[in-house]
GROMACS .gro file of N, CA and C in nm:
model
  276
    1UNK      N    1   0.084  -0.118   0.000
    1UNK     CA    2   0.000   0.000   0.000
    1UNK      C    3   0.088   0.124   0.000
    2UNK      N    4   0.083   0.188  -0.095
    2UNK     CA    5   0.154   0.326  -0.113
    2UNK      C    6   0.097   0.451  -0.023
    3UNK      N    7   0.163   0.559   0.020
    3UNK     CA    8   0.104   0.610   0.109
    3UNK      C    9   0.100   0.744  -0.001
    4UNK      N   10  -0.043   0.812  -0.017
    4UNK     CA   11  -0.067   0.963  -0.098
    4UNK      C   12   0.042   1.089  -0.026
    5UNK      N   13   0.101   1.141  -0.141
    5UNK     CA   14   0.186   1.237  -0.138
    5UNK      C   15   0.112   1.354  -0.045
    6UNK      N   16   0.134   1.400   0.081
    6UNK     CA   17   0.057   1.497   0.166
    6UNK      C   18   0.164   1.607   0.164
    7UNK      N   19   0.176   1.763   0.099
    7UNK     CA   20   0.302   1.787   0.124
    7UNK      C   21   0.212   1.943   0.198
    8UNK      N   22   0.309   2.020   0.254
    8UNK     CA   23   0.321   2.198   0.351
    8UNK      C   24   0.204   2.192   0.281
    9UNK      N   25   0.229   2.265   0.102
    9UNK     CA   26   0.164   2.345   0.033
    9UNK      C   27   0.008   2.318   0.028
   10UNK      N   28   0.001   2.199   0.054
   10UNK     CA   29  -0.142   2.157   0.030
   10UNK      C   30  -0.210   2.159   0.178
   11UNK      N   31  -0.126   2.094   0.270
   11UNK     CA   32  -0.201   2.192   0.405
   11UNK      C   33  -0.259   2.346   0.408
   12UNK      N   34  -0.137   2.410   0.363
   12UNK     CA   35  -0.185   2.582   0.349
   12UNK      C   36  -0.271   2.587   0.290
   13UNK      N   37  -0.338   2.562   0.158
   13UNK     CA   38  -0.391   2.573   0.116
   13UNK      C   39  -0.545   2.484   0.127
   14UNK      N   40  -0.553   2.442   0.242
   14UNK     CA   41  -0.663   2.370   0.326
   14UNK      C   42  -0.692   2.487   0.481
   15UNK      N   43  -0.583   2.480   0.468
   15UNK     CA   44  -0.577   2.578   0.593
   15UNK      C   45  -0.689   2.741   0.557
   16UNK      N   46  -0.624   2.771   0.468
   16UNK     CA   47  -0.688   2.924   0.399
   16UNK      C   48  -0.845   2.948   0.319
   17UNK      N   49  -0.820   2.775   0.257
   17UNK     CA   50  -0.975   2.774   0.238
   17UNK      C   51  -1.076   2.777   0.393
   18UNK      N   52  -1.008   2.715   0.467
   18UNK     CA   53  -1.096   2.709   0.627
   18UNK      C   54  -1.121   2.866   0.656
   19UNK      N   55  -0.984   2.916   0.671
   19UNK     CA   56  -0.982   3.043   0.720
   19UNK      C   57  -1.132   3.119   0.660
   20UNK      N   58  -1.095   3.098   0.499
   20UNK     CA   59  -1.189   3.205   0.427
   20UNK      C   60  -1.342   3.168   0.461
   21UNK      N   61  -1.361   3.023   0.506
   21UNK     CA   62  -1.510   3.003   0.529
   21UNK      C   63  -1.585   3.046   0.675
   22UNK      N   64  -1.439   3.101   0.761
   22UNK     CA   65  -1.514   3.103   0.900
   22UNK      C   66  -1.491   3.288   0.886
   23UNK      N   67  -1.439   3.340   0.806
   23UNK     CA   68  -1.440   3.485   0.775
   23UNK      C   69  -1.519   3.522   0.718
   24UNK      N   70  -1.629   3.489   0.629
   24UNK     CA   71  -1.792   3.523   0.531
   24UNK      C   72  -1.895   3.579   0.621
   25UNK      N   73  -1.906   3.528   0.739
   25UNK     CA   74  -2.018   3.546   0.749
   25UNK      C   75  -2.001   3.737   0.835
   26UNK      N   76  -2.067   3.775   0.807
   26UNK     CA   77  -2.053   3.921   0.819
   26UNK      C   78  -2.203   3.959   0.864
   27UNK      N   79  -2.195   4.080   0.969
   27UNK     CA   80  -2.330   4.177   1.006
   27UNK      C   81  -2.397   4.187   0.902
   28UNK      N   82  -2.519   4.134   0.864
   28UNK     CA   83  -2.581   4.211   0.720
   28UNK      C   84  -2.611   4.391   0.735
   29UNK      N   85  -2.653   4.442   0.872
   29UNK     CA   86  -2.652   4.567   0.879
   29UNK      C   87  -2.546   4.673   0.939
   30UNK      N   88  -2.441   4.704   0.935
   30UNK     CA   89  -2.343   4.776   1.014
   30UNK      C   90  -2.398   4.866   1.101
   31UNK      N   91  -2.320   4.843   1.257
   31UNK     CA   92  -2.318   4.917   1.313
   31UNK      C   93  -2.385   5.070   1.339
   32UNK      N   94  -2.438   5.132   1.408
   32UNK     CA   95  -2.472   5.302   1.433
   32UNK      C   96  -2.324   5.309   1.525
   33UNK      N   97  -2.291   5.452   1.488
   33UNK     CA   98  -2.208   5.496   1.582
   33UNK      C   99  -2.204   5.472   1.753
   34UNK      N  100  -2.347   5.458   1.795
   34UNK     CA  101  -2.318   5.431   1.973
   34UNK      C  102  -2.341   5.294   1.993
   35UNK      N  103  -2.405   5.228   1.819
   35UNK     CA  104  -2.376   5.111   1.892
   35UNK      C  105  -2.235   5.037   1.877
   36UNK      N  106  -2.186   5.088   1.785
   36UNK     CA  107  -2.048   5.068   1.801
   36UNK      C  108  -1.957   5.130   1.910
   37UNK      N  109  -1.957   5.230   1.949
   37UNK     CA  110  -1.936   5.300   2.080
   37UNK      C  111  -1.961   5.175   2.194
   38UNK      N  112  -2.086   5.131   2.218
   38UNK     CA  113  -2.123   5.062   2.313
   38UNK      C  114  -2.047   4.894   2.309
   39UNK      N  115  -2.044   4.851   2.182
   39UNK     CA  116  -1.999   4.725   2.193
   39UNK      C  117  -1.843   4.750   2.205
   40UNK      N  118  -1.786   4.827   2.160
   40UNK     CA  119  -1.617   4.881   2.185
   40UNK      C  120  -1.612   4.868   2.368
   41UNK      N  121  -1.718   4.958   2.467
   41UNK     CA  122  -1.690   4.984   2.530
   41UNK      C  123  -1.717   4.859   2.641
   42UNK      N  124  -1.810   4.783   2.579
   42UNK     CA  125  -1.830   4.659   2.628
   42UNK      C  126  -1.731   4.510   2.640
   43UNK      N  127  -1.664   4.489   2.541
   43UNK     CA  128  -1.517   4.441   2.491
   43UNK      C  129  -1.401   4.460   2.582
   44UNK      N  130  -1.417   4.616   2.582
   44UNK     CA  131  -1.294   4.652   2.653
   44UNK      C  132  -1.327   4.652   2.825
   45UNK      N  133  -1.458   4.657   2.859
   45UNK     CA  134  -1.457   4.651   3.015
   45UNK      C  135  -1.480   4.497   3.052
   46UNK      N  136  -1.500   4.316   2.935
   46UNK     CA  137  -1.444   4.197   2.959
   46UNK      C  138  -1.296   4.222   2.953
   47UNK      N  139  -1.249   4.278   2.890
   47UNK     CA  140  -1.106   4.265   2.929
   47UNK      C  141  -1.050   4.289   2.996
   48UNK      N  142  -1.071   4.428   3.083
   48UNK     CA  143  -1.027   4.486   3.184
   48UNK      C  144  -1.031   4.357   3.329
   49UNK      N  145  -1.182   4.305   3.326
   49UNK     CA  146  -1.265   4.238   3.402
   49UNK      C  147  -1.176   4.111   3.417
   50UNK      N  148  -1.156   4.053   3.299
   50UNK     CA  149  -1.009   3.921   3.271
   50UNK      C  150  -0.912   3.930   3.332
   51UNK      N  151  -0.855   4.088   3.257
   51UNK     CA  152  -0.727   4.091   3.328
   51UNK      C  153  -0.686   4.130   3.463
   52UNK      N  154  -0.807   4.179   3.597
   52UNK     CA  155  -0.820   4.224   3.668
   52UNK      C  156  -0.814   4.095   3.777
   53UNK      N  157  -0.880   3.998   3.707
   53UNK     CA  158  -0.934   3.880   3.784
   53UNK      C  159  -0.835   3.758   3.772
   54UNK      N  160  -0.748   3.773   3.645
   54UNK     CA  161  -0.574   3.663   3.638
   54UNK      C  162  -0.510   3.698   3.732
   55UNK      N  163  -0.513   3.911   3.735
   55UNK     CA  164  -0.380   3.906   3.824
   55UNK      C  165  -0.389   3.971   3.969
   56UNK      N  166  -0.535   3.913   4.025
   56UNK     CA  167  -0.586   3.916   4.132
   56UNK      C  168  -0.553   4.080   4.179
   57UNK      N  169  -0.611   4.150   4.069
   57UNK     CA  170  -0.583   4.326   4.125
   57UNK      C  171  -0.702   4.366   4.227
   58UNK      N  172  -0.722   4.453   4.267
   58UNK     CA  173  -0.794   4.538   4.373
   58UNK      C  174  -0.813   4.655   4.269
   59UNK      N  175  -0.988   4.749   4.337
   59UNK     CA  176  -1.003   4.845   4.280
   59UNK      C  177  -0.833   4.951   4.307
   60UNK      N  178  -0.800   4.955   4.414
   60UNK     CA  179  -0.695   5.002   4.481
   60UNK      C  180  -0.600   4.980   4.362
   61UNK      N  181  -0.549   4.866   4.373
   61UNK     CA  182  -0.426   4.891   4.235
   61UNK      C  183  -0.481   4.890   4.137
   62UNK      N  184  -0.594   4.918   4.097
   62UNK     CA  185  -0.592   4.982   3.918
   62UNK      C  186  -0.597   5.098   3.961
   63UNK      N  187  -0.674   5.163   4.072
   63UNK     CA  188  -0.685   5.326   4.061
   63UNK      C  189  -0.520   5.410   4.126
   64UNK      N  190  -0.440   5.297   4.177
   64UNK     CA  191  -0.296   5.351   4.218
   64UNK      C  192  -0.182   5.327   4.031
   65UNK      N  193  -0.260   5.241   3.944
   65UNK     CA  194  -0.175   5.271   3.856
   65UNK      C  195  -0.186   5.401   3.815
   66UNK      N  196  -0.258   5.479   3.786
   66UNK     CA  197  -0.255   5.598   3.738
   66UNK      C  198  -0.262   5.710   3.826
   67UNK      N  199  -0.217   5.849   3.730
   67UNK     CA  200  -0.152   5.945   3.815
   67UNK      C  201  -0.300   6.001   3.924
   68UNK      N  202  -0.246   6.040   4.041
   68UNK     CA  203  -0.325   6.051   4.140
   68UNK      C  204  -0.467   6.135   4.131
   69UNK      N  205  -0.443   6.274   4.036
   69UNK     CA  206  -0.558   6.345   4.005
   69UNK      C  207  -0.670   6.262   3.918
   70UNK      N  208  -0.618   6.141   3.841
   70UNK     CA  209  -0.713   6.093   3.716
   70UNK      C  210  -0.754   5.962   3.816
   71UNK      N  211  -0.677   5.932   3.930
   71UNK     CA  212  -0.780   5.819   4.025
   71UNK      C  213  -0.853   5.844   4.116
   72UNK      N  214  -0.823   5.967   4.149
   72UNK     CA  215  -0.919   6.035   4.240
   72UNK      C  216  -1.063   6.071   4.146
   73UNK      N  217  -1.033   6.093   4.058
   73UNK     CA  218  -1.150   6.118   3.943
   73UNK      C  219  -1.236   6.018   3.982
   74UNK      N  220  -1.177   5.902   3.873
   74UNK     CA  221  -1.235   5.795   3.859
   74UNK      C  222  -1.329   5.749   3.971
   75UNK      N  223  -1.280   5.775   4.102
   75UNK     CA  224  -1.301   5.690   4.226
   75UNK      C  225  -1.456   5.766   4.234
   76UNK      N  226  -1.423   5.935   4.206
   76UNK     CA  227  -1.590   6.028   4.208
   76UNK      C  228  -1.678   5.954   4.129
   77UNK      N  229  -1.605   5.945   4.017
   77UNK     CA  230  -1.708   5.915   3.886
   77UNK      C  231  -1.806   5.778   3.924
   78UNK      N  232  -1.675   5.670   4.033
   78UNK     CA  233  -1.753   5.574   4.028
   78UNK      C  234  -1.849   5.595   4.148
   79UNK      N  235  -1.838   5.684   4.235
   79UNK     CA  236  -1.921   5.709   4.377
   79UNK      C  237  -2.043   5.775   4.283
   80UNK      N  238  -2.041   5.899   4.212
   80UNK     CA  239  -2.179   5.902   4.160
   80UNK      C  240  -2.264   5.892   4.076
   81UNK      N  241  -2.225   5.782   4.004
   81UNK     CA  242  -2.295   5.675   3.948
   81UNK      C  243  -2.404   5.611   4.037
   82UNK      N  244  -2.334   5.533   4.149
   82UNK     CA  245  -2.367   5.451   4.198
   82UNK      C  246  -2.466   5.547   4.263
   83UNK      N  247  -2.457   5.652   4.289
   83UNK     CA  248  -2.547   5.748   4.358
   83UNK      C  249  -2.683   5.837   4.279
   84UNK      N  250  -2.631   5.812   4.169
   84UNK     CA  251  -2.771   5.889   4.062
   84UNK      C  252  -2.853   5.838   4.115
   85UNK      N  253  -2.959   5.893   4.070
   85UNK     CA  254  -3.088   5.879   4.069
   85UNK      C  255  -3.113   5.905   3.990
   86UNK      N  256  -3.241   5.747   3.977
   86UNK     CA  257  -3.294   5.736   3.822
   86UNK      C  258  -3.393   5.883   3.808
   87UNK      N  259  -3.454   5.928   3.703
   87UNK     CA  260  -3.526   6.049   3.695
   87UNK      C  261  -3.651   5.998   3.630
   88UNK      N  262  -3.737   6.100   3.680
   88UNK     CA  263  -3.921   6.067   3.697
   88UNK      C  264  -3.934   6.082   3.614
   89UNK      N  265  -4.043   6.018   3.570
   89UNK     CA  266  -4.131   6.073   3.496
   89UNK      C  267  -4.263   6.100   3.445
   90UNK      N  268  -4.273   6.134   3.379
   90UNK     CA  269  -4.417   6.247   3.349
   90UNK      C  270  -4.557   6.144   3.421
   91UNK      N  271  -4.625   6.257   3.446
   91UNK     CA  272  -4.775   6.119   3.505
   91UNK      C  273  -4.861   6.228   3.413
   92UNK      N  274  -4.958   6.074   3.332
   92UNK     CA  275  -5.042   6.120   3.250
   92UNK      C  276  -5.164   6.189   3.304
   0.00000   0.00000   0.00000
């Protein structure tokens, strides 16, 4: 029993047809600006969330990596958030 010639080139070229079939399928409608805004900003706060949680950080050391005026910010920003209040509305 002879064994079929399998050589690189013909892998690659198995390889790239795969590639190209799991690359087709595409949004039929693109994006609006906030919802692209929103899914960017969504992406990037799993990642943060990942990398926060591998290297067992504290709110403390992410808000001590950066310079002291922009963590003191942050630290407001996140106190009044949490503090809004939702807003009324109209009674018919």
């Amino acid at each position: 029993m002879t064994a079929q010639k399998y050589d690189f080139r013909q892998f690659q070229e198995e390889l790239a047809r795969l590639e190209r079939k799991v690359e087709q399928p595409k949004p039929a409608k693109p994006l609006g600006k906030k919802a692209a805004a929103a899914q960017r900003l969504a992406m990037a706060r799993e990642e943060f969330l990942a990398l926060r949680k591998r290297h067992e950080l504290s709110v403390a050391d992410v808000v001590a990596f950066f310079p002291e005026e922009e963590g003191i910010a942050y630290l407001q920003q996140l106190i009044a958030a949490a503090q809004a209040k939702p807003r009324r509305t109209r009674k018919a």
